[in-house]
Short mmCIF file of C-alpha atoms in Angstrom, two decimals:
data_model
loop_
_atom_site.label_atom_id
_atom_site.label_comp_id
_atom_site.label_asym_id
_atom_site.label_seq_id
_atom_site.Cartn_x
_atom_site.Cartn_y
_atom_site.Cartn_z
CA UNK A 273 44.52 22.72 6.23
CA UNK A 274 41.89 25.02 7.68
CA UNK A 275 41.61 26.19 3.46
CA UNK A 276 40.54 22.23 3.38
CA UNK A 277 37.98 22.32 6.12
CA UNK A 278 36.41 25.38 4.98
CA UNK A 279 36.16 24.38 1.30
CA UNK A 280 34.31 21.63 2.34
CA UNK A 281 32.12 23.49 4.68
CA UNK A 282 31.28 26.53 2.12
CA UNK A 283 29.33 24.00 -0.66
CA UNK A 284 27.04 22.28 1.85
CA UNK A 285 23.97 23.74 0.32
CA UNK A 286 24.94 22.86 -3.23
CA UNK A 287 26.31 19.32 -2.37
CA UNK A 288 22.94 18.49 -0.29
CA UNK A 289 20.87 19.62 -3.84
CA UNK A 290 22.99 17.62 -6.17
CA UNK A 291 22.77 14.62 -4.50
CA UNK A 292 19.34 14.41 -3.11
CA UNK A 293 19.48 15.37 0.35
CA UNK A 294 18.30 18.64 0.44
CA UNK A 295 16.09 19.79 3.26
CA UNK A 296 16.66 16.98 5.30
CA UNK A 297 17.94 18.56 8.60
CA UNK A 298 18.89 15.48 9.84
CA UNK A 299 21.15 14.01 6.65
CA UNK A 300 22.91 17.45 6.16
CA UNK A 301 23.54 17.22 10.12
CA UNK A 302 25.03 14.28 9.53
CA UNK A 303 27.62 15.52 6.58
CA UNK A 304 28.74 17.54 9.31
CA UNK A 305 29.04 15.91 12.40
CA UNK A 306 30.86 13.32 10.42
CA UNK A 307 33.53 15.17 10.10
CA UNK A 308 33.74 16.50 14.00
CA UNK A 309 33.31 12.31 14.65
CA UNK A 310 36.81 11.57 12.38
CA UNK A 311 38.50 14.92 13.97
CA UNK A 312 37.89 13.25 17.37
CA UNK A 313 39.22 10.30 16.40
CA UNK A 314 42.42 11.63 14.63
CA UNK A 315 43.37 13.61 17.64
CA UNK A 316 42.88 10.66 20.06
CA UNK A 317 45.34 8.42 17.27
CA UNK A 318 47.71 11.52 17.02
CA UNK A 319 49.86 11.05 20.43
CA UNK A 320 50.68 7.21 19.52
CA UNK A 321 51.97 8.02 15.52
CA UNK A 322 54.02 11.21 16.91
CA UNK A 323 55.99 8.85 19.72
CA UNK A 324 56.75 6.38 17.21
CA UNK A 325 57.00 7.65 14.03
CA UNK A 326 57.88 11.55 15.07
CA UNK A 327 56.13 14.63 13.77
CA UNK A 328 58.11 14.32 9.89
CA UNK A 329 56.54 10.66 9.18
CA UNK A 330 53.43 11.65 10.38
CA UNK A 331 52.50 14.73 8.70
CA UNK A 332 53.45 12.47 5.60
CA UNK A 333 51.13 9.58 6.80
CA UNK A 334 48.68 12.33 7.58
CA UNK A 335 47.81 13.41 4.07
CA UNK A 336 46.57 10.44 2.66
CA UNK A 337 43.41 10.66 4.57
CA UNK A 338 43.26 14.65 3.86
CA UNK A 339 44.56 13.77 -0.24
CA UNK A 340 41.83 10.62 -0.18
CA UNK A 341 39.02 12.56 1.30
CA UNK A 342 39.10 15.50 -0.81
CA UNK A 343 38.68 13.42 -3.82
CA UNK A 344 36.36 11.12 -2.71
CA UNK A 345 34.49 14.06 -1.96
CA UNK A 346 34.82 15.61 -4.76
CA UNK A 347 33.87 12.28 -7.47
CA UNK A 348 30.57 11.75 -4.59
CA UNK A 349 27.27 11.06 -6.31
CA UNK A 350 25.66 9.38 -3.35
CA UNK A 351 25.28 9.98 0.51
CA UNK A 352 27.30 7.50 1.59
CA UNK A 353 30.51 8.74 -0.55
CA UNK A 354 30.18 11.97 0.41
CA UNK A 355 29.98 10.80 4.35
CA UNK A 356 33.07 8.56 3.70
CA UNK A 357 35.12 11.53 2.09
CA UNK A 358 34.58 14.21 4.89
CA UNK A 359 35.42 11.34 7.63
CA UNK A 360 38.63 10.60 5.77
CA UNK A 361 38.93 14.98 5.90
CA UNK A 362 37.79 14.63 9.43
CA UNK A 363 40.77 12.12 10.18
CA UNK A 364 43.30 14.22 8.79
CA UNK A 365 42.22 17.36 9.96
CA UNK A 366 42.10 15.70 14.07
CA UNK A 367 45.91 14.65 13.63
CA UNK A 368 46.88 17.86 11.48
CA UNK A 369 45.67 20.06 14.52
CA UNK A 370 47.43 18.31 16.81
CA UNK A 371 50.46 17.71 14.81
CA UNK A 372 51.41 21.45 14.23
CA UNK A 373 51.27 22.96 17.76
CA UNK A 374 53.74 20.11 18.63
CA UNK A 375 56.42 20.24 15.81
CA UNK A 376 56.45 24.07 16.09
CA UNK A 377 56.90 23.92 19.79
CA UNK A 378 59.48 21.58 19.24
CA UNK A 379 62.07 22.63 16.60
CA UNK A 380 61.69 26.30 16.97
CA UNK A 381 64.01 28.75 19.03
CA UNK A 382 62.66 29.70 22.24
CA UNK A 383 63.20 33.26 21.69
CA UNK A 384 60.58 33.00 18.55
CA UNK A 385 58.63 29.85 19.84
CA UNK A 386 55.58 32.10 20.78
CA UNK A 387 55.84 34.22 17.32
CA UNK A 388 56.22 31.08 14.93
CA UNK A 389 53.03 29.23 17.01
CA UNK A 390 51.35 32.28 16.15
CA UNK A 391 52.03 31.73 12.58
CA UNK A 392 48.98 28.81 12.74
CA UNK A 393 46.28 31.53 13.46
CA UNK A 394 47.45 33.50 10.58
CA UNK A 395 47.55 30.64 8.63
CA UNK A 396 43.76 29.91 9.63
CA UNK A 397 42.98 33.09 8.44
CA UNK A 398 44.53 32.81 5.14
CA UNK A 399 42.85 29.86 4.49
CA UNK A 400 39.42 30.91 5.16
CA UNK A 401 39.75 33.56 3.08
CA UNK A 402 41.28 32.18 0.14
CA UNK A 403 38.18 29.28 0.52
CA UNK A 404 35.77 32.21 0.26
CA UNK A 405 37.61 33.93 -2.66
CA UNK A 406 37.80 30.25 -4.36
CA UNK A 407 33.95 29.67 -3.38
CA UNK A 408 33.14 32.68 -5.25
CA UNK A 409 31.80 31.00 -8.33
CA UNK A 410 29.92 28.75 -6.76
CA UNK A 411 27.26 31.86 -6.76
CA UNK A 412 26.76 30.84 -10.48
CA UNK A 413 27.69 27.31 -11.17
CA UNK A 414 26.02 25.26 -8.83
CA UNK A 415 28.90 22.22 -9.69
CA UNK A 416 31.60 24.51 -8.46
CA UNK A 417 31.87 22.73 -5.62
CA UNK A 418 33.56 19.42 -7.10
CA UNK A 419 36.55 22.07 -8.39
CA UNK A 420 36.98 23.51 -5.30
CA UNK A 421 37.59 19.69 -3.59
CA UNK A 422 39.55 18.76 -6.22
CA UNK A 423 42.16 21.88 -5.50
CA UNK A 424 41.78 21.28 -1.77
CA UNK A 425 43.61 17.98 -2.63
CA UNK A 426 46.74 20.03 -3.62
CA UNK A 427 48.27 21.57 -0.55
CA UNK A 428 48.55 17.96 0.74
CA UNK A 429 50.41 16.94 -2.24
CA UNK A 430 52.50 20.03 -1.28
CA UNK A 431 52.81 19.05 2.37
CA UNK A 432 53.64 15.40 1.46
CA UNK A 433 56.64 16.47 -0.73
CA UNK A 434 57.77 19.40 1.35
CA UNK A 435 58.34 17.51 4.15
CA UNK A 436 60.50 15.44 2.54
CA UNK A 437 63.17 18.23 2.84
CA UNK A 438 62.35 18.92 6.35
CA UNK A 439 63.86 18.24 9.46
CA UNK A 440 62.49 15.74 12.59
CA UNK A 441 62.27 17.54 15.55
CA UNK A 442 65.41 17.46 17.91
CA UNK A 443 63.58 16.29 21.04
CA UNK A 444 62.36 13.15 19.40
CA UNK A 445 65.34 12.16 18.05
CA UNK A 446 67.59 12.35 21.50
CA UNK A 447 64.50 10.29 22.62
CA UNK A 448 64.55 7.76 20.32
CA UNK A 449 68.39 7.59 20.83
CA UNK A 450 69.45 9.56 17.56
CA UNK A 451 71.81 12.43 19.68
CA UNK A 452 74.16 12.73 16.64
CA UNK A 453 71.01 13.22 14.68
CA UNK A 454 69.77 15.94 17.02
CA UNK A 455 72.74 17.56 17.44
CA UNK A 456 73.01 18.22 13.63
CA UNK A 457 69.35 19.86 13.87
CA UNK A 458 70.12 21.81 16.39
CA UNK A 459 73.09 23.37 15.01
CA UNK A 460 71.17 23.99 11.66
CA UNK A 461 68.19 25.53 13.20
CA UNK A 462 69.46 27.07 16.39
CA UNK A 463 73.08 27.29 15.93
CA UNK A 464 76.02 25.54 16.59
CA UNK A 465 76.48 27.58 20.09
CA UNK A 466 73.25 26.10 20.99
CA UNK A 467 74.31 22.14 20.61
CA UNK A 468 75.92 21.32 23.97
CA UNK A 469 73.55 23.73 26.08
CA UNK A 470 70.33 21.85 24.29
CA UNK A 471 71.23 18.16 24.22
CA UNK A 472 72.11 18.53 27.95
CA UNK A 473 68.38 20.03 28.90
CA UNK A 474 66.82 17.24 26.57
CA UNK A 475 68.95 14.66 28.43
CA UNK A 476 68.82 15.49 32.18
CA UNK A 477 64.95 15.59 31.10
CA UNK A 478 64.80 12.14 29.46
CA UNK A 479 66.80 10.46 32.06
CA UNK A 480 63.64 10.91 34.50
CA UNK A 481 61.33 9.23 32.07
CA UNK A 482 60.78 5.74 31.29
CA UNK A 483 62.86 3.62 28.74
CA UNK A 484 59.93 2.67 26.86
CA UNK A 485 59.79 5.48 23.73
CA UNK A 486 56.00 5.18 23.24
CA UNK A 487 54.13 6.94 26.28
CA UNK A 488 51.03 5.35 27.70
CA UNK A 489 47.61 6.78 28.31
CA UNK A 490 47.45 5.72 31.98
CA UNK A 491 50.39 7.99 32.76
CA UNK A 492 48.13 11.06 31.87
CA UNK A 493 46.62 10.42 35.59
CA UNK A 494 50.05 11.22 37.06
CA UNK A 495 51.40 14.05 37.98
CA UNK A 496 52.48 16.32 36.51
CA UNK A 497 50.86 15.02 33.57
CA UNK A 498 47.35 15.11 34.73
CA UNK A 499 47.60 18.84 36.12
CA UNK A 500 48.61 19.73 32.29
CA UNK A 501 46.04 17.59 30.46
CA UNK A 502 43.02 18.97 32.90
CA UNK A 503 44.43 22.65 32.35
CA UNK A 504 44.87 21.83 27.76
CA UNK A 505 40.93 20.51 28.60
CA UNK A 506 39.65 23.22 30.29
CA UNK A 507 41.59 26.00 28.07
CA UNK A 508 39.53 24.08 25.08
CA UNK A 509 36.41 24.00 26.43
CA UNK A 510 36.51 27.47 27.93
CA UNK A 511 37.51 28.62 24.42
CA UNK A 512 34.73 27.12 22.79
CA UNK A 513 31.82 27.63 25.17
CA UNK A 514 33.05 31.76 24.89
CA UNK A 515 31.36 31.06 21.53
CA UNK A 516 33.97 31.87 18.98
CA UNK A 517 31.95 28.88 16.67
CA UNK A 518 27.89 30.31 17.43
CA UNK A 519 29.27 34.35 16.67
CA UNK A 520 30.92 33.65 13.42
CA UNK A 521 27.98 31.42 12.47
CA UNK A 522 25.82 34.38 13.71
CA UNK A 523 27.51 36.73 12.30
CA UNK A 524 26.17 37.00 8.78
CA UNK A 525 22.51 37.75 10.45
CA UNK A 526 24.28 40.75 12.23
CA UNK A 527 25.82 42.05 8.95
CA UNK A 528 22.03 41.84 7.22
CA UNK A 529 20.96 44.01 9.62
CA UNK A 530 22.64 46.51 8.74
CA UNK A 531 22.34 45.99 4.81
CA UNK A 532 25.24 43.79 4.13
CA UNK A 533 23.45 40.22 1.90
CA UNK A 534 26.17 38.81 0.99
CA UNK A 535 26.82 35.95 3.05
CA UNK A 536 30.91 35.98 0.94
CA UNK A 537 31.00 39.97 1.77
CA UNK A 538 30.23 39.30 5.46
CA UNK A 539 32.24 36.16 6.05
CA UNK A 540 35.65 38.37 4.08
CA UNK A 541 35.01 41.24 6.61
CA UNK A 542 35.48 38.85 9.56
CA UNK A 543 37.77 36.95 8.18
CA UNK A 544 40.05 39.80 7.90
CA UNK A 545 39.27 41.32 11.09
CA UNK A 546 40.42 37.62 12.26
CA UNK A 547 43.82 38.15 10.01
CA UNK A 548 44.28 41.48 12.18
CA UNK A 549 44.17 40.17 15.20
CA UNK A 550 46.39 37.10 14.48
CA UNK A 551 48.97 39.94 13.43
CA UNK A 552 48.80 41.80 16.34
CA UNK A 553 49.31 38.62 18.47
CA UNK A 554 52.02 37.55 15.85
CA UNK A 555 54.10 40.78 17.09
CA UNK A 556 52.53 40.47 20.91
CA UNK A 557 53.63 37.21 21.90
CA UNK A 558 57.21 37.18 22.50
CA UNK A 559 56.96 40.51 23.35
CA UNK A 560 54.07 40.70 25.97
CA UNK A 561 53.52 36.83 27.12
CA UNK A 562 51.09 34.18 26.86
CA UNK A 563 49.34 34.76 29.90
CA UNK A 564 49.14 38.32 29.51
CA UNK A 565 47.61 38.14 25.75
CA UNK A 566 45.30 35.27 27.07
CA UNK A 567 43.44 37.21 29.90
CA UNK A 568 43.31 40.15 28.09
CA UNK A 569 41.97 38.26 25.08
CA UNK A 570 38.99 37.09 27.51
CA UNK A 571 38.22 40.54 29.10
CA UNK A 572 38.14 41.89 26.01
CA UNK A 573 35.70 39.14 24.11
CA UNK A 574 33.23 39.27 27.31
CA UNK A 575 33.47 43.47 26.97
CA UNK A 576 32.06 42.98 23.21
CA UNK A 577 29.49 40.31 24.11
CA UNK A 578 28.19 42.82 27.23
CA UNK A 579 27.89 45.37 24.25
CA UNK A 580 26.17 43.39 21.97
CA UNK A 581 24.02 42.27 24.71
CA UNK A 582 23.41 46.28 25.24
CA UNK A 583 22.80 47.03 21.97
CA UNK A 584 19.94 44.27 21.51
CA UNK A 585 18.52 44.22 25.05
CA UNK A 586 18.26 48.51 25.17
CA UNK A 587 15.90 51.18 23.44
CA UNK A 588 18.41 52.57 21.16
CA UNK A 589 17.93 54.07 17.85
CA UNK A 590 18.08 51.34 14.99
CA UNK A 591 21.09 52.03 13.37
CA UNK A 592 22.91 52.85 16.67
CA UNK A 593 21.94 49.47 17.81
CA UNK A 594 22.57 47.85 14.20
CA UNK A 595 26.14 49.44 14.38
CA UNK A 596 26.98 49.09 18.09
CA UNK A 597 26.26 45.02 17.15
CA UNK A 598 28.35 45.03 14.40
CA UNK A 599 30.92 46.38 16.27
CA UNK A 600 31.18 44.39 19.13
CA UNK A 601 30.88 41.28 17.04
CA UNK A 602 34.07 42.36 15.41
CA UNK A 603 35.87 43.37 18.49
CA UNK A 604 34.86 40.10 19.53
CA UNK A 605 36.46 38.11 16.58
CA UNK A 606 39.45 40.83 16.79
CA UNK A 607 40.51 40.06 20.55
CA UNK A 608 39.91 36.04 20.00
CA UNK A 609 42.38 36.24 17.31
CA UNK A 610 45.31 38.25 19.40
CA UNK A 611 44.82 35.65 22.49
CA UNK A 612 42.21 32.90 23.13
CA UNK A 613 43.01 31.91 19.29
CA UNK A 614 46.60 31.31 19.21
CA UNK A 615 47.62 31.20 22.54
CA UNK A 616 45.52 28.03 23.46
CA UNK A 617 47.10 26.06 20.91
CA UNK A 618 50.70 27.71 21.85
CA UNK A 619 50.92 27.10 26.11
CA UNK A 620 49.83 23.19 25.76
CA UNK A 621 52.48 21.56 23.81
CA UNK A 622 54.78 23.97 26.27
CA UNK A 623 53.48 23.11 29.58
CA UNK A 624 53.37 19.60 28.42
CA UNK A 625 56.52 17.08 29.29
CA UNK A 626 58.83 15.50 26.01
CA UNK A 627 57.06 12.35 26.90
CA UNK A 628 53.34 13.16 27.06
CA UNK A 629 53.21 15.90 24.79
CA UNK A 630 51.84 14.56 22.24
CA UNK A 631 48.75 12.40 24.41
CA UNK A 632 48.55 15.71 26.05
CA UNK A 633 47.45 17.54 22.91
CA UNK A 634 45.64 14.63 21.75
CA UNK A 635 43.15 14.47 24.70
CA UNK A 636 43.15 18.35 24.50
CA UNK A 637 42.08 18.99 21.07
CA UNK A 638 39.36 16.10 21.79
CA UNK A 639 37.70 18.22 24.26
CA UNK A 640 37.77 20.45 21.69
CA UNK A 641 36.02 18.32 19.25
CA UNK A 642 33.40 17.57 21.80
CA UNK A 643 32.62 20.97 22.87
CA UNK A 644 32.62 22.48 19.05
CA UNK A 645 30.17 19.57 18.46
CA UNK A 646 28.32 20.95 21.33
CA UNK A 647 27.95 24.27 20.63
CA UNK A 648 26.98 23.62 17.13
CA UNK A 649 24.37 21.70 17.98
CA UNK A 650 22.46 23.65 20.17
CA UNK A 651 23.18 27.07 19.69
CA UNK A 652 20.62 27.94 17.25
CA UNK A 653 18.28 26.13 19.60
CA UNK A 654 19.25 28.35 22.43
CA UNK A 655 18.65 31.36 20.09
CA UNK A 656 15.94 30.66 19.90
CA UNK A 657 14.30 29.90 23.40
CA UNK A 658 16.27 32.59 24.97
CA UNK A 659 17.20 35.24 22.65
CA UNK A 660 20.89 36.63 21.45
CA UNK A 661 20.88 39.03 24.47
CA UNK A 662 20.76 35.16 26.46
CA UNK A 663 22.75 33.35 24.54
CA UNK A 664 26.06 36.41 24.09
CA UNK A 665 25.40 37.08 27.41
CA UNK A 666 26.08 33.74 28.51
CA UNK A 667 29.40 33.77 26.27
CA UNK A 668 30.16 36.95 27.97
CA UNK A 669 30.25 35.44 31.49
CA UNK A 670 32.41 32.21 29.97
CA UNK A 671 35.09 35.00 28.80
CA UNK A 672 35.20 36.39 32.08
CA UNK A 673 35.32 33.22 33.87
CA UNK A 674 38.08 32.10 31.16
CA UNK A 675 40.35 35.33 31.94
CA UNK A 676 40.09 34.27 35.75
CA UNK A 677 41.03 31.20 35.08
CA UNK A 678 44.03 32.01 32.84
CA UNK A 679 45.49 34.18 35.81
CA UNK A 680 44.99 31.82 38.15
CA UNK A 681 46.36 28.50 36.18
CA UNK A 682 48.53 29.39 33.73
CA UNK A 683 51.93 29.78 34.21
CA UNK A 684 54.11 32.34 31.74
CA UNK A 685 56.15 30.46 29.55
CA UNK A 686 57.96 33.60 27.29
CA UNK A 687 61.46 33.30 27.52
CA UNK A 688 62.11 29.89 28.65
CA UNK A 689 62.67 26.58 26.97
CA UNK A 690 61.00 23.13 27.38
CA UNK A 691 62.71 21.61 29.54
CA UNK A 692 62.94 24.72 31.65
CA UNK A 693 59.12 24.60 31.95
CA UNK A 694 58.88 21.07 32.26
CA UNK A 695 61.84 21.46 35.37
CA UNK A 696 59.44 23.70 36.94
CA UNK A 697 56.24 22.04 36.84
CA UNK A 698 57.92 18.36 38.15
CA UNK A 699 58.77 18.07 41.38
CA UNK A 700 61.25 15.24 40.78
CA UNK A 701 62.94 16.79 38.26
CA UNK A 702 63.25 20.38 40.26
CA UNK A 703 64.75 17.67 42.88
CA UNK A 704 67.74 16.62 40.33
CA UNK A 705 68.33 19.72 39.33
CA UNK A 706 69.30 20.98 43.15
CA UNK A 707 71.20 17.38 43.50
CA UNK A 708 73.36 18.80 41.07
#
């Protein structure tokens, strides 16, 4: 789905000429915040549709809005249809995010949970650059853009019929109390050694929770529900205020400077410098640990941002400085991609309980939302009153405060299954289990 959103980000210049809004800050602010305002949204709605409907149904129910929004978007003559179209995208795109961490998390093997998560960062990364490869036309036909919404309407289709064939995740179905149902997935995904071990750890864990299946909102200020939520917000906002979103917007500037134009050129290097890293966290995960990839994800994005800062704010020779930027913007984007990527979207759904997981990502990927809204807003703005040395400097000191904060708050979850974690992190449950 990230193909989706940045197809429809790519065009923005050519959409605002065709129809008529061109040069109006204000309207082609709009065309994008619309979409942040439906991502909100769709994360908020996410939680409720997964506890009812479970992850299967909802991915279904999730592409219409994605399917819908794409070709509204693409058929838009006016304002207001193109508006309409990228808050239907929005919609889909605020559940989608949500949705993936969770059914991952959920129906894979512990021992490849962390590597299979991983697969959604590499999946980010194919999609942005197979959006700039489509885009590449656009150079020359300046209607391009309506093709390239009309294809981003396919891999819903896919999605739609695909999941069809798949399977509903284990842990909803004992919860919804389908255990013959559950035990069949279990023993096609994890084996059939794995039945009796798994439906007793999703059992002793559901017997502490409440009979009703749908979890409220209120119960995210219990513990240890609200410890979980507060540490998904903070990973989210921490991630975002690092300034992943201002240095890949910022980026193209830094490749100019050193004679690289083309915007497509530019945005290709990173994005494959982003498909590295993703790789290298794809093998790293299982292997090494969440917490361990996560701080030194953060150490290393606030080591790049101190060097860009050097290069800029130091006399140093022009292509010296030109080259040192370019390379700590890419070691930047490089050590986001093998930690503060992946791994946020990873330790949630895994610190989260089988009831509140899926409010738990909702309100997380809100903050998000917020904070991405945030930072695109006023980051050019800050550019320019303070400077880049200012600005990456800033981002600098949010990586380092993020690393301390991942080795003080997270807790290493490699190894150990769901209902292990969630044993550990509730005190009543931890009480059961030395009852028995």
């Amino acid at each position: 789905m990230t193909f989706l959103i940045n197809v429809m980000n790519g065009p923005i210049v050519s959409i605002a000429r065709e129809l008529g809004f061109e040069g109006n800050s204000i309207l082609e602010g709009l065309v994008v915040s619309i979409f942040i305002a439906g991502a909100f949204i769709g994360s908020i709605s996410c939680g409720s549709l997964v506890d009812r409907l479970g992850c299967r149904r909802t991915f279904q129910i999730d592409m219409v809005p994605l399917i819908l929004g794409a070709i509204v978007s693409a058929q838009a003559n006016s304002l207001d249809e193109i508006l309409l179209g990228r808050f239907l995208v929005g919609l889909g795109i605020g559940v989608n995010t949500v949705l993936v961490p969770i059914y991952i998390s959920e129906v894979t093997p512990t021992k490849y949970r962390g590597s299979l998560g991983t697969m959604c960062q590499i999946g980010t990364c194919l999609g942005i650059i197979t959006s700039l490869c489509l885009g590449i036309p656009s150079e020359d036909d300046p209607h391009w853009w309506r093709t390239m919404l009309y294809i981003a309407s396919v891999p819903g289709f896919i999605i739609t019929l695909g999941m069809q064939f798949a399977v509903d995740s284990p842990r909803w179905l004992c919860k919804v109390g389908k255990a013959g149902d559950a035990r069949e997935v279990i023993s096609k995904l994890w084996g059939a050694s794995e039945v009796d071990k798994a439906i007793e750890e999703f059992q002793s864990v559901l017997k502490s929770d409440r009979s009703e299946v749908d979890s409220k909102w209120l119960e995210l200020l219990e513990e240890p529900h609200l410890r979980v939520a507060c540490i998904g917000g903070a990973l989210f906002l921490l991630q975002q205020f690092a300034g992943i979103n201002g240095v890949l917007y910022f980026s193209s500037l830094t490749f100019q400077d050193v004679g690289i134009t083309s915007g497509a050129l530019a945005s290709l290097l990173v994005g494959l410098t982003n498909f590295a890293g993703a790789l290298c966290a794809l093998y790293l995960m299982d292997k090494q640990g969440r917490k361990r990839l996560l701080v030194g994800s953060y150490i290393g994005m606030a080591a790049s941002m101190f060097l860009v800062v050097y290069a800029v704010s130091f006399p140093l020779d022009e292509d010296l400085s030109h080259s040192l930027s370019i390379l700590g913007t890419l070691m930047y984007i490089f050590t986001f991609a093998t930690g503060a990527g992946p791994v946020t979207g990873i330790i949630i759904p895994e610190l989260s309980s089988t009831r509140m997981r899926g409010k738990i990502m909702g309100f997380s990927f809100s903050v998000h939302w917020v904070c991405n809204f945030l930072v695109g807003l006023f980051f050019l703005e800050l550019i320019e009153t303070y400077g880049v040395n200012s600005v990456y400097g800033g981002f600098g000191g949010v990586s380092l405060l993020s690393a301390i904060f991942a080795y003080y708050f997270i807790v290493e979850t490699k190894g150990r299954s769901l209902e292990e974690i969630e044993m550990s992190l509730n005190p009543k449950l931890q009480g059961r289990k030395r009852d028995n």
